[in-house]
Amino acid sequence: MEEKFKLSPDSFEALPQAEEPDNEKIAAPSLTFVQDAWRRLKMNKGALISFWIILLLMILSFGSSFFINHKTLVKSAPQYANLPAKIPGVPINGFNGKLKVSGQWVDEYKQNNVPKGKYFVLGTDYLGHSLAQRIVYGTKISLIVALVATFFDLTLGVAYGIISGWKGGRTDNVMQRIIEIISSVPSLVIVVLMLVVLKPGMTSIIAAIAISSWTTMARMIRAETLQLKSQEYVLAARSLGESPVKIAWKHLVPNLSSIIIIQTMYTIPTAIFFEAFLSFIGIGISSPETSLGVLLNDGQKNFQFLPYQMWYPAIVLCVLMIAFNLLGDGLRDAFDPKSRR
Amino acid sequence: MAERILDVKNLEINFHTYAGDVKAIRDVSFHLNKGETLAIVGESGSGKSVTTKSLMGLLANNAEVMGGSIMYHGKDILKNSEKQMQNIRGKEIAMIFQDPMTSLDPTMKIGQQIAEPLIKHKKIEKKKAWAQALDILKLVGITNAEERIKDYPHQFSGGQRQRIVIAIALVCYPEILIADEPTTALDVTIQAQILQLMKELQSKIETSIIFITHDLGVVAGMADRVAVMYAGQIVEYGTVDEIFYNPQHPYTWGLLNSMPTLTSTTLEAIPGTPPDLLDPPKGDAFAARNPYAMKIDVEQKPPFFKVSDTHYAATWLLHPDAPKVTPPKEIVRRHQLFAKMTAHESV
Amino acid sequence: MRKYLLKRVFYMILTLFLVATITFFLMKLMPGTPYSNQEKMTPHQIQIMNEQYGLNKPIWMQYLLYLLGMLHGDLGTSFQFSNQPVSYLISSRIGASAQLGIQAMIFGIFFGVIVGSIAAINRNTWIDTTSTVLSIIGKSVPNFVLAVLLQYYIALKLGWFPIADWGGFSYTILPTIALGVGPLAETARFIRTGMVDVLNSDYIELAKSKGLSRFGIVYHHALRNSLIPLVTLIGPYTVALMTGSMVIENIFSIPGIGEQFVKSILTNDYPTIMGVTMLFSAGLVAVILLTDIIYGIIDPRIRLSGNED
Ligand SMILES: Nc1ncnc2c1ncn2[C@@H]1O[C@H](COP(=O)(O)OP(=O)(O)OP(=O)(O)O)[C@@H](O)[C@H]1O
Ligand SMILES: [Mg+2]
C-alpha cells in the first residue's frame, strides 16, 4: 500500500525543530474587553440602528433648543388650529394639507385661509402650535427625564450598591432592608405621592422618577460587588492598604461597568414611559407645557377626528422606546457574552 | 473472530461555523466487538465527543456528515430517520455523560427519570417501570433505594448522581454503552468506584462499552482495546497491552509520557497545541508538535502501518525507509517490558 | 419553614406600617385644607368639617387614630366622593380591578409562554426573529397608546367589542389585551431565553439520549424547567398591572381602583390616596410573599428555611 506515495530521497530527513511550535502563536490580536464588546455590538444591526436613531433624536431635540423653546411654544395661533400635515411637493393625502372629513379629503389650509407658503410638516394642534415643534420639544423633555433618572442611577444607585456590598455585615443588612421596603411599594405609588406633595411639573416628575428608579441598580451593583470583593486583585489591593475609595474607583467601577451600562439602558425606557404615563393621565406635566405624554393626552381627545395629532407623538414615543430597548438588549448581549444565544 | 456489532468506516464530519467549516472528524474508522470495552483517548478537542454523538444521532444542528458509514446490525445508522434513531437511543445504544451534576433534570424525581426510557421503549405502565427502576437503582448501589427513588437530583452527591445516570443508561439493557468521560468530574476515590461499578455491570448486563477519556491512566484497567485520537483522526489503535507497552505513534508516546507512573515523578506534557481544524495541515496533523517530525510528515498524510493483526499506527516512522529513532526513555522502558511479555508468551 | 414565614410576615407588616406612616405624614405636610377644591366655605363650615373629620385634633392623635382604624379596615372618609368611607369606595371597586388584573396576567403569561417556547424551539429561524421583534414592540409600545388605538379601531370602527364601560365578559376583552400585552412580551422574552438555556443543558441532552421524542423532551423536561423561574416575575407584573390599571380603567371607563386613584389624585382626596396606596402596597407585598412560597413548593431545589437570608 505504501507504493501509492511519492517518496523522494530526502523525505525522511528530520525537520529542523522550531523553537516554539508555530501554532502556539495567537491567531487574532487579543482585544480588550470594551473593544470586544463594541465589535459584538456592531454586529447587532438592530442595536446599531437604534444607536444612530437615538443619537439623531438627541441632536435634533437638543440642537433645536435655539429655535424651539418654552416661549415659542406657549404663544398660540388660533387661526392655524388643527391643520393637518403639509409638506410642499408631497402629493400624498394626509401630507398635502388635506384631511379626511366624513369620508372626503378636504384641503384644510384653503378652508382656513392659511396664507400661501405657510405650512406645517406635521400639522398643528388645537391651539395652532406646530406639532412638529412640540414633538421635538417633547422628545427633549422625555430625554431630559431619562438622563436625570440615569444620573441618579449612576450616582445614588451605584454608590449605594457599592457601599452596601463592600461594607457587608450589619450595614449591608440595614441597607438591603431599606431597599426591600422601598421596592415593596409600587414605584408608581411613590411617584404619585411625590407628585401630590410637590407641585406637578417637570421638576417633580424628575424627582419622583429619580427617587423610585435607583433601587434596582443598587441591588445589582451590590450583588456584583459582593462577588468582586473576594477576587484576588481586590484582596491584594486591600491587603496593600489602598483606601476603599481608591479601590472602588480603580478596581470596582471598571468591573461593574457592564452591569452599570446594561442596567442604565433599562432605566431609560422606564423613565420615558413614566413621564408619558403620568402626563397622559394628567398628573405629570400638563398643557400648555409640552412633553410626549402631554401631546398624547391632547391628541387622544380629538383622536376620532384628527387622528394625526395622536399618531405622530405616539410614533415618536414608540420609536424612542423601541430604540432604547433594542440598544439595551444589544448592549447586554455585547457586554455579557454569557447571555448570548 | 469476535462479532463486530458496530463498524465505523471513513467517517467525516464538518461543523459549519461563521469562521468556516470546522473539520472535526476526518476519515475515522473503528469497530466495536461484542462484549468488549473500546477506549477512545485523546486530548481535549480531538473529536471524541463528536464521534460518539454521531453514533447516537445527536450531532449539533450545524454539523454535517460529509461521508462514511456507521454500520449497526447491518444497517447504516447515518441513514436512519429521526424516528428510527429515537427507537435506538436509550434502548440499544445508551450514553453516560461527563458531568453528573448537570445531566439530571433538577425538577423531576429520579425514579421518573430512570423509568422514562422503559415507558418509552418497553411500553410498560408507570408503576411497573418504577419497580424496574428500583431494581436498577439497587443494582448501581444506591443505598436505601426504596426511599431515595422519590428524591430529586439535588439531594444526591456527585458520585451518587453518576450512579443514577448509569442506571438511566442501563435500564433498558442496551447493547452498546457509550461513556463520555464518565469520571472526569468526580474526585479520585469516587472515580475508582464508578469505574469498578461499570465493569461489574458490564458482565451482568452483557453490554459493549465505548469508553471516552483523555486520561490514559483510567484506560488500563477498563479497556480491552484502545484507539488514540488526534485532531479528528485516529492515529493508533490496538489492544490495551499493545498501546501501553508497544506504542508506535509519537503522539501516543507523548500521551504515555505525560502520564504519572510509579517510577517517574515528573510529568511531561506534550508541548504546543493541536492544529486549527478550520484548516487542518495536509500531512501528519501531529507534525508541528512532533520532535521526530520528518520532511514527509508535513507533505503527506501517513497511512496506517500494520504492527500486528490488532495493532495499527499512522506514522511515517513505521515506513521501511524511515530512519530508526530512539523514543523517550519511558517508552523505551515500556518497549523492553513488551519484548519480555511477548517472549514469555511465545515460550 | 414556619420560622421563615413568620419572619417574612413580620417584615411585611413592618413595611406596611412604614408606608402608612410615611404616607400619613406626607399628606399632612400638604398645604391648604383638603376642601380647597370645593366652593368657598365660611370659616364656620370649615370648623364643622374639621371636627367631623377629626382634623382639629393634634397630629399624633390623628396618626394613632388612623393606624387604629386601619387595623379594623377603617381607612377614613373620602373628602370628595359624597363622604363615603374609603374602605367602601375601595371594596365596591376592587372586583372590577381584580378581574381585569387577573385576566390580563393570565392572558399575558399564557400567550407569552406559547410564543416564547415556540421561539426557543425554532431558535434562529424566521419564527424566532418574528417573535423577538413582536416582543420588543409589545414591550415598547406604552399600554395607554395601545388602549387608545384598540378602542378606536377595534371597538369604534369595527364594532367588535363595546367601546367602554363595564358589563359582561365582552367589555373586558380590549382592556385585558391592552393591559396584558406588556406582560405577554416580557414573558415571551423571558421564556425564550430560559428555554434556550434549558434546551442547551446537559439534562436535555440526556433526555434525548433516552430516545424521547422532541415533543416529549419539550413537554416533560424543557417546559417545566423554564416555567418555574417565571414565578419570580409575577411580583413585577403585579406592579405593572397596578400602574397600567390607572390609565386603562380611565380610557375604558371601568369603575375600578385605578380610575378612582387618578380621580383622587386630581382632586387631592388624601384619605383615598392613602387608602389606595396602602392597598397597592399590601397587595404587592402579599403577592411577593405568595410567589416566594409557590416558588419554594414547585422548585424542588429551593427549601424555604428560617436561616435563609
Ligand atoms: N457544534 C459545534 N460547532 C463547531 N465546532 C464544534 C462543535 N462541536 C464540536 N466542535 C469542534 O469539534 C472538535 C471536537 O470536539 P469534541 O467535543 O469532540 O472534543 P473532545 O475530544 O470531546 O474534547 P473534550 O475532551 O474536551 O470533551 C473541537 O475542535 C470542537 O471545537
Ligand atoms: Mg468531549
mmCIF file with all atom_site columns, N, CA and C and ligand atoms in Angstrom, chain B residues 48-49 98 180-181 212, ligand 2:
data_model
loop_
_atom_site.group_PDB
_atom_site.id
_atom_site.type_symbol
_atom_site.label_atom_id
_atom_site.label_alt_id
_atom_site.label_comp_id
_atom_site.label_asym_id
_atom_site.label_entity_id
_atom_site.label_seq_id
_atom_site.pdbx_PDB_ins_code
_atom_site.Cartn_x
_atom_site.Cartn_y
_atom_site.Cartn_z
_atom_site.occupancy
_atom_site.B_iso_or_equiv
_atom_site.pdbx_formal_charge
_atom_site.auth_seq_id
_atom_site.auth_comp_id
_atom_site.auth_asym_id
_atom_site.auth_atom_id
_atom_site.pdbx_PDB_model_num
ATOM   1  N  N  . LYS B 1 48  ? -13.514 13.312 20.201 1.00 0.00 ? 48  LYS B N  1
ATOM   2  C  CA . LYS B 1 48  ? -14.062 12.116 20.833 1.00 0.00 ? 48  LYS B CA 1
ATOM   3  C  C  . LYS B 1 48  ? -15.576 12.238 21.008 1.00 0.00 ? 48  LYS B C  1
ATOM   4  N  N  . SER B 1 49  ? -15.996 13.366 21.574 1.00 0.00 ? 49  SER B N  1
ATOM   5  C  CA . SER B 1 49  ? -17.431 13.510 21.811 1.00 0.00 ? 49  SER B CA 1
ATOM   6  C  C  . SER B 1 49  ? -18.204 13.571 20.515 1.00 0.00 ? 49  SER B C  1
ATOM   7  N  N  . GLN B 1 98  ? -20.572 13.321 30.951 1.00 0.00 ? 98  GLN B N  1
ATOM   8  C  CA . GLN B 1 98  ? -19.409 13.699 31.743 1.00 0.00 ? 98  GLN B CA 1
ATOM   9  C  C  . GLN B 1 98  ? -19.755 14.237 33.128 1.00 0.00 ? 98  GLN B C  1
ATOM   10 N  N  . ASP B 1 180 ? -18.963 8.926  27.979 1.00 0.00 ? 180 ASP B N  1
ATOM   11 C  CA . ASP B 1 180 ? -18.129 10.056 27.568 1.00 0.00 ? 180 ASP B CA 1
ATOM   12 C  C  . ASP B 1 180 ? -17.510 10.696 28.799 1.00 0.00 ? 180 ASP B C  1
ATOM   13 N  N  . GLU B 1 181 ? -16.291 10.356 29.080 1.00 0.00 ? 181 GLU B N  1
ATOM   14 C  CA . GLU B 1 181 ? -15.563 10.849 30.246 1.00 0.00 ? 181 GLU B CA 1
ATOM   15 C  C  . GLU B 1 181 ? -16.424 10.765 31.508 1.00 0.00 ? 181 GLU B C  1
ATOM   16 N  N  . ILE B 1 212 ? -14.835 6.833  26.586 1.00 0.00 ? 212 ILE B N  1
ATOM   17 C  CA . ILE B 1 212 ? -14.118 8.016  26.117 1.00 0.00 ? 212 ILE B CA 1
ATOM   18 C  C  . ILE B 1 212 ? -13.352 8.636  27.279 1.00 0.00 ? 212 ILE B C  1
HETATM 19 MG MG . MG  D 2 .   ? -15.893 15.659 24.926 1.00 0.00 ? 2   MG  D MG 1
#
